[in-house]
mmCIF file of C-alpha atoms and ligand atoms in Angstrom:
data_model
loop_
_atom_site.group_PDB
_atom_site.id
_atom_site.type_symbol
_atom_site.label_atom_id
_atom_site.label_comp_id
_atom_site.label_asym_id
_atom_site.label_seq_id
_atom_site.Cartn_x
_atom_site.Cartn_y
_atom_site.Cartn_z
ATOM 1 C CA MET K 1 0.028 0.263 0.103
ATOM 2 C CA THR K 2 1.224 3.308 -0.492
ATOM 3 C CA LYS K 3 0.044 6.590 1.017
ATOM 4 C CA LEU K 4 -0.676 8.987 -2.526
ATOM 5 C CA ARG K 5 -2.121 12.823 -2.755
ATOM 6 C CA VAL K 6 -3.699 13.598 -5.716
ATOM 7 C CA GLU K 7 -4.603 17.492 -6.848
ATOM 8 C CA PHE K 8 -7.088 18.750 -9.177
ATOM 9 C CA ASP K 9 -7.448 21.913 -10.788
ATOM 10 C CA LYS K 10 -10.683 21.903 -12.991
ATOM 11 C CA LYS K 11 -9.682 25.495 -13.936
ATOM 12 C CA ILE K 12 -7.207 24.399 -16.609
ATOM 13 C CA CYS K 13 -8.518 21.033 -17.122
ATOM 14 C CA VAL K 14 -9.230 21.262 -21.001
ATOM 15 C CA GLY K 15 -11.459 17.890 -20.713
ATOM 16 C CA ASN K 16 -10.775 15.071 -23.249
ATOM 17 C CA GLY K 17 -11.312 12.633 -20.354
ATOM 18 C CA VAL K 18 -7.458 10.956 -20.643
ATOM 19 C CA CYS K 19 -7.884 10.731 -16.631
ATOM 20 C CA ALA K 20 -11.126 9.596 -16.626
ATOM 21 C CA ALA K 21 -10.729 6.259 -19.122
ATOM 22 C CA ILE K 22 -7.347 5.295 -17.783
ATOM 23 C CA ALA K 23 -8.522 5.511 -13.713
ATOM 24 C CA PRO K 24 -12.814 5.430 -14.047
ATOM 25 C CA GLN K 25 -12.690 4.903 -10.077
ATOM 26 C CA TYR K 26 -10.878 8.474 -9.404
ATOM 27 C CA PHE K 27 -12.473 10.519 -12.347
ATOM 28 C CA GLU K 28 -15.339 11.122 -14.508
ATOM 29 C CA LEU K 29 -15.472 13.684 -17.573
ATOM 30 C CA LEU K 30 -18.671 15.653 -17.182
ATOM 31 C CA GLY K 31 -19.080 17.840 -19.535
ATOM 32 C CA LYS K 32 -15.497 19.273 -20.729
ATOM 33 C CA LYS K 33 -14.408 18.930 -17.212
ATOM 34 C CA ALA K 34 -12.884 16.018 -15.200
ATOM 35 C CA LYS K 35 -14.335 15.544 -11.503
ATOM 36 C CA LEU K 36 -12.005 14.195 -9.080
ATOM 37 C CA LEU K 37 -14.636 11.846 -6.798
ATOM 38 C CA ASN K 38 -14.679 12.186 -3.828
ATOM 39 C CA SER K 39 -12.536 14.545 -3.665
ATOM 40 C CA LYS K 40 -12.113 17.976 -0.468
ATOM 41 C CA GLN K 41 -11.600 21.406 -2.038
ATOM 42 C CA LEU K 42 -8.282 22.526 -1.899
ATOM 43 C CA SER K 43 -8.373 25.689 0.234
ATOM 44 C CA GLN K 44 -11.139 28.059 0.905
ATOM 45 C CA SER K 45 -10.075 30.849 -1.447
ATOM 46 C CA ASN K 46 -9.417 28.051 -4.625
ATOM 47 C CA LYS K 47 -12.795 26.438 -5.174
ATOM 48 C CA ASN K 48 -10.854 25.639 -8.323
ATOM 49 C CA SER K 49 -9.237 22.758 -7.074
ATOM 50 C CA CYS K 50 -8.722 20.244 -4.388
ATOM 51 C CA PHE K 51 -7.260 16.281 -3.561
ATOM 52 C CA ILE K 52 -8.114 13.759 -1.849
ATOM 53 C CA GLU K 53 -5.689 11.739 -0.105
ATOM 54 C CA GLY K 54 -4.702 8.141 1.254
ATOM 55 C CA HIS K 55 -3.924 4.274 1.401
ATOM 56 C CA CYS K 56 -4.046 2.395 -1.754
ATOM 57 C CA ASP K 57 -3.762 -1.299 -3.768
ATOM 58 C CA GLU K 58 0.203 -0.851 -6.315
ATOM 59 C CA ASN K 59 -3.026 -0.515 -9.228
ATOM 60 C CA ALA K 60 -4.601 2.224 -7.432
ATOM 61 C CA ALA K 61 -2.025 4.520 -7.001
ATOM 62 C CA LYS K 62 -0.052 2.632 -10.978
ATOM 63 C CA GLN K 63 -3.764 4.117 -12.736
ATOM 64 C CA LEU K 64 -3.372 7.367 -11.184
ATOM 65 C CA ILE K 65 0.256 8.393 -11.845
ATOM 66 C CA GLU K 66 -0.867 7.347 -15.384
ATOM 67 C CA ALA K 67 -3.453 9.437 -15.249
ATOM 68 C CA ALA K 68 -1.504 12.269 -14.516
ATOM 69 C CA ARG K 69 1.340 11.903 -16.668
ATOM 70 C CA GLY K 70 -1.213 11.427 -19.047
ATOM 71 C CA CYS K 71 -2.849 14.874 -18.630
ATOM 72 C CA PRO K 72 -1.978 17.352 -21.786
ATOM 73 C CA VAL K 73 -2.306 19.950 -19.452
ATOM 74 C CA ASN K 74 -0.719 19.816 -16.018
ATOM 75 C CA ALA K 75 -3.491 19.726 -14.607
ATOM 76 C CA ILE K 76 -2.985 17.004 -12.292
ATOM 77 C CA ARG K 77 -0.546 15.885 -9.246
ATOM 78 C CA VAL K 78 0.756 12.966 -7.300
ATOM 79 C CA ILE K 79 2.540 13.164 -4.127
ATOM 80 C CA ASP K 80 3.963 10.239 -2.082
ATOM 81 C CA LYS K 81 2.975 10.677 1.012
ATOM 82 C CA GLU K 82 5.421 8.601 2.623
ATOM 83 C CA GLN K 83 8.813 10.609 1.281
ATOM 84 C CA ASN K 84 6.828 13.856 0.769
ATOM 85 C CA LYS K 85 7.914 14.036 -3.091
ATOM 86 C CA ASP K 86 6.212 14.794 -6.102
ATOM 87 C CA ILE K 87 5.648 11.696 -8.154
ATOM 88 C CA VAL K 88 3.828 13.472 -11.093
ATOM 89 C CA SER K 89 4.909 17.519 -10.661
ATOM 90 C CA ASN K 90 2.424 19.430 -12.658
ATOM 91 C CA LYS K 91 4.544 22.736 -12.793
ATOM 92 C CA VAL K 92 7.528 22.853 -15.803
ATOM 93 C CA ASP K 93 10.921 22.198 -14.696
ATOM 94 C CA GLY K 94 12.631 24.146 -17.161
ATOM 95 C CA SER K 95 16.140 23.916 -15.008
ATOM 96 C CA ASN K 96 18.076 21.367 -17.579
ATOM 97 C CA ILE K 97 17.194 22.312 -20.696
ATOM 98 C CA LYS K 98 18.902 22.799 -24.114
ATOM 99 C CA GLU K 99 17.233 26.290 -26.128
ATOM 100 C CA ILE K 100 17.422 26.567 -29.609
ATOM 101 C CA PHE K 101 16.296 28.453 -32.579
ATOM 102 C CA ALA K 102 15.434 26.975 -35.482
ATOM 103 C CA GLU K 103 16.594 27.798 -38.733
ATOM 104 C CA TYR K 104 15.948 25.399 -42.207
ATOM 105 C CA ASP K 105 17.804 25.758 -44.946
ATOM 106 C CA ASP K 106 16.301 23.345 -47.799
ATOM 107 C CA LEU K 107 18.998 24.025 -50.749
ATOM 108 C CA LYS K 108 21.617 22.191 -48.200
ATOM 109 C CA GLU K 109 20.114 20.346 -45.709
ATOM 110 C CA PHE K 110 16.971 18.090 -47.092
ATOM 111 C CA VAL K 111 18.236 14.811 -47.508
ATOM 112 C CA ILE K 112 15.747 12.921 -49.852
ATOM 113 C CA ASP K 113 14.118 10.020 -48.591
ATOM 114 C CA ASN K 114 14.758 7.128 -50.816
ATOM 115 C CA ALA K 115 11.398 5.097 -49.624
ATOM 116 C CA GLY K 116 9.860 7.084 -51.914
ATOM 117 C CA TYR K 117 7.173 10.625 -52.042
ATOM 118 C CA PHE K 118 3.715 11.418 -52.006
ATOM 119 C CA LEU K 119 0.995 13.148 -54.064
ATOM 120 C CA ILE K 120 -1.973 14.696 -52.057
ATOM 121 C CA ARG K 121 -4.638 16.280 -54.063
ATOM 122 C CA LEU K 122 -8.024 17.328 -53.361
ATOM 123 C CA ASP K 123 -11.432 16.039 -54.325
ATOM 124 C CA ARG K 124 -13.487 18.793 -53.858
ATOM 125 C CA LYS K 125 -16.430 17.919 -54.829
ATOM 126 C CA ASN K 126 -16.599 14.560 -52.092
ATOM 127 C CA GLN K 127 -14.693 16.872 -49.724
ATOM 128 C CA ASN K 128 -11.070 14.146 -49.570
ATOM 129 C CA ILE K 129 -8.015 14.864 -49.120
ATOM 130 C CA GLU K 130 -5.703 11.909 -51.342
ATOM 131 C CA VAL K 131 -2.741 10.915 -50.432
ATOM 132 C CA ALA K 132 -0.408 8.422 -52.585
ATOM 133 C CA PHE K 133 2.574 6.724 -51.766
ATOM 134 C CA CYS K 134 5.137 6.442 -54.203
ATOM 135 C CA ASN K 135 8.156 3.552 -53.915
ATOM 136 C CA GLU K 136 9.706 5.099 -56.587
ATOM 137 C CA LYS K 137 9.083 7.258 -59.678
ATOM 138 C CA ASN K 138 5.308 7.504 -60.697
ATOM 139 C CA LYS K 139 4.285 4.196 -59.654
ATOM 140 C CA ILE K 140 2.120 4.615 -56.481
ATOM 141 C CA ILE K 141 2.017 1.561 -54.549
ATOM 142 C CA LEU K 142 -0.836 3.105 -51.702
ATOM 143 C CA LYS K 143 -3.630 5.029 -51.364
ATOM 144 C CA VAL K 144 -5.508 6.930 -49.356
ATOM 145 C CA THR K 145 -8.834 8.928 -48.796
ATOM 146 C CA GLY K 146 -9.950 11.145 -46.135
ATOM 147 C CA LYS K 147 -11.475 13.943 -43.972
ATOM 148 C CA LYS K 148 -9.320 15.206 -41.308
ATOM 149 C CA PRO K 149 -4.999 14.437 -41.781
ATOM 150 C CA VAL K 150 -5.477 12.747 -38.194
ATOM 151 C CA ASP K 151 -7.160 10.282 -39.772
ATOM 152 C CA ILE K 152 -4.791 10.199 -43.118
ATOM 153 C CA TYR K 153 -1.957 9.755 -40.969
ATOM 154 C CA HIS K 154 -2.623 7.647 -38.552
ATOM 155 C CA ALA K 155 -3.038 5.538 -41.356
ATOM 156 C CA ILE K 156 -0.377 5.869 -42.678
ATOM 157 C CA LEU K 157 1.328 5.525 -39.719
ATOM 158 C CA SER K 158 0.354 3.718 -37.073
ATOM 159 C CA LYS K 159 -2.421 1.179 -39.242
ATOM 160 C CA GLU K 160 0.404 0.877 -43.132
ATOM 161 C CA LYS K 161 3.237 1.383 -41.590
ATOM 162 C CA LEU K 162 4.738 3.336 -44.118
ATOM 163 C CA ASN K 163 8.705 3.447 -42.683
ATOM 164 C CA ILE K 164 9.233 6.774 -43.683
ATOM 165 C CA ARG K 165 12.215 9.552 -42.613
ATOM 166 C CA MET K 166 10.941 11.387 -39.550
ATOM 167 C CA GLU K 167 11.253 14.688 -41.569
ATOM 168 C CA HIS K 168 9.494 13.176 -43.773
ATOM 169 C CA ALA K 169 6.516 11.837 -41.571
ATOM 170 C CA ALA K 170 6.023 15.602 -40.329
ATOM 171 C CA TYR K 171 6.316 16.434 -43.725
ATOM 172 C CA LEU K 172 2.842 14.909 -44.432
ATOM 173 C CA GLY K 173 1.457 15.952 -41.272
ATOM 174 C CA ARG K 174 2.158 19.907 -42.314
ATOM 175 C CA GLU K 175 1.072 18.952 -46.261
ATOM 176 C CA LEU K 176 -2.328 17.842 -44.875
ATOM 177 C CA GLN K 177 -2.984 20.232 -42.120
ATOM 178 C CA LYS K 178 -1.951 22.402 -44.896
ATOM 179 C CA ALA K 179 -4.390 20.846 -47.715
ATOM 180 C CA TYR K 180 -7.455 20.239 -45.032
ATOM 181 C CA ILE K 181 -7.620 24.646 -44.371
ATOM 182 C CA ALA K 182 -7.248 25.170 -48.505
ATOM 183 C CA LEU K 183 -10.236 22.542 -48.918
ATOM 184 C CA LYS K 184 -12.490 23.962 -46.640
ATOM 185 C CA ASN K 185 -11.202 27.551 -47.141
ATOM 186 C CA ASN K 186 -11.812 26.694 -50.796
ATOM 187 C CA LEU K 187 -8.357 27.616 -51.380
ATOM 188 C CA GLU K 188 -5.932 26.869 -54.672
ATOM 189 C CA TYR K 189 -3.746 23.740 -52.141
ATOM 190 C CA ILE K 190 -0.924 22.982 -54.656
ATOM 191 C CA GLN K 191 1.218 20.678 -52.487
ATOM 192 C CA ASP K 192 4.633 22.098 -51.145
ATOM 193 C CA ASP K 193 3.884 25.477 -52.358
ATOM 194 C CA GLU K 194 2.672 28.515 -48.808
ATOM 195 C CA LEU K 195 -0.540 28.539 -48.721
ATOM 196 C CA ASP K 196 -1.723 32.199 -50.347
ATOM 197 C CA ILE K 197 -5.451 32.848 -48.642
ATOM 198 C CA ASN K 198 -5.953 35.670 -51.735
ATOM 199 C CA LYS K 199 -6.552 32.856 -54.063
ATOM 200 C CA LYS K 200 -9.682 31.695 -53.663
ATOM 201 C CA THR K 201 -10.740 29.196 -56.301
ATOM 202 C CA GLY K 202 -13.822 29.095 -58.700
HETATM 203 S S1 SF4 Z 301 -6.239 14.501 -18.569
HETATM 204 FE FE1 SF4 Z 301 -6.059 16.345 -17.475
HETATM 205 S S2 SF4 Z 301 -7.245 17.308 -19.301
HETATM 206 FE FE2 SF4 Z 301 -7.838 15.291 -19.085
HETATM 207 S S3 SF4 Z 301 -9.560 15.552 -18.358
HETATM 208 FE FE3 SF4 Z 301 -8.367 14.490 -17.667
HETATM 209 S S4 SF4 Z 301 -7.550 16.693 -16.302
HETATM 210 FE FE4 SF4 Z 301 -8.643 17.539 -17.853
#
C-alpha cells in the first residue's frame, strides 16, 4: 500500500477525458471538465482545486500516476506522502534545458527519403483529401483518402506502418494540414507551395 495525495486543478482541465479513461474510479468526465471523485476543496479561496489523500494498492496507484502523466495540461499532481515528494509534478521544470532557435535551409539541408514520395490532392466534390505514396518514380503503391489530417496520417503511419524518415512524416503532417485548410476555405492547394489566403478557387 502506498500513501498518495492527488491534487486536481479543474480550471486548467481541457476535458479530453484521458484521466477518466485510465482511472475511472477516481476521475469522471462531466461535460467539458473532469471531476476528481470524493475529493475535498484544496483551500477556501480556490474553488477550482481539490484533492484526495489516502492509502491505495499498487494497481490504483499505477492508474492515478498514469492518469496524471497522460494529462496534457498538468491539471493533476500526484505526491508520495510517505516520501513527501512529487511522483508526477504539475510544474514544468525548465532548470536544465537546451534552447535553440530553429532555422532550416531547404537547399542545403534537404535529405531525400529513399523510401519514396507523397502526392497530395483535394477531391473538392466529396470534400476529401487524397494521398498517394510512390516507392519509385510514378509508381503508386498506396492510396489513402480521408476527411481529416489525423485520420490520414494515422492510416499511413500507424496502420499501414509506412517506413519513412521522421522529417518526411513531419512533412506529411504539414502538407495535410495545408490541404485541409485549403479544402475548408476554398483556397487553391498546390503541394509544396505556401498557401495563399487570397487565392480562392472558383
Ligand atoms: S486528462 Fe487532464 S485535461 Fe484531460 S480531462 Fe483529465 S484532467 Fe482534464
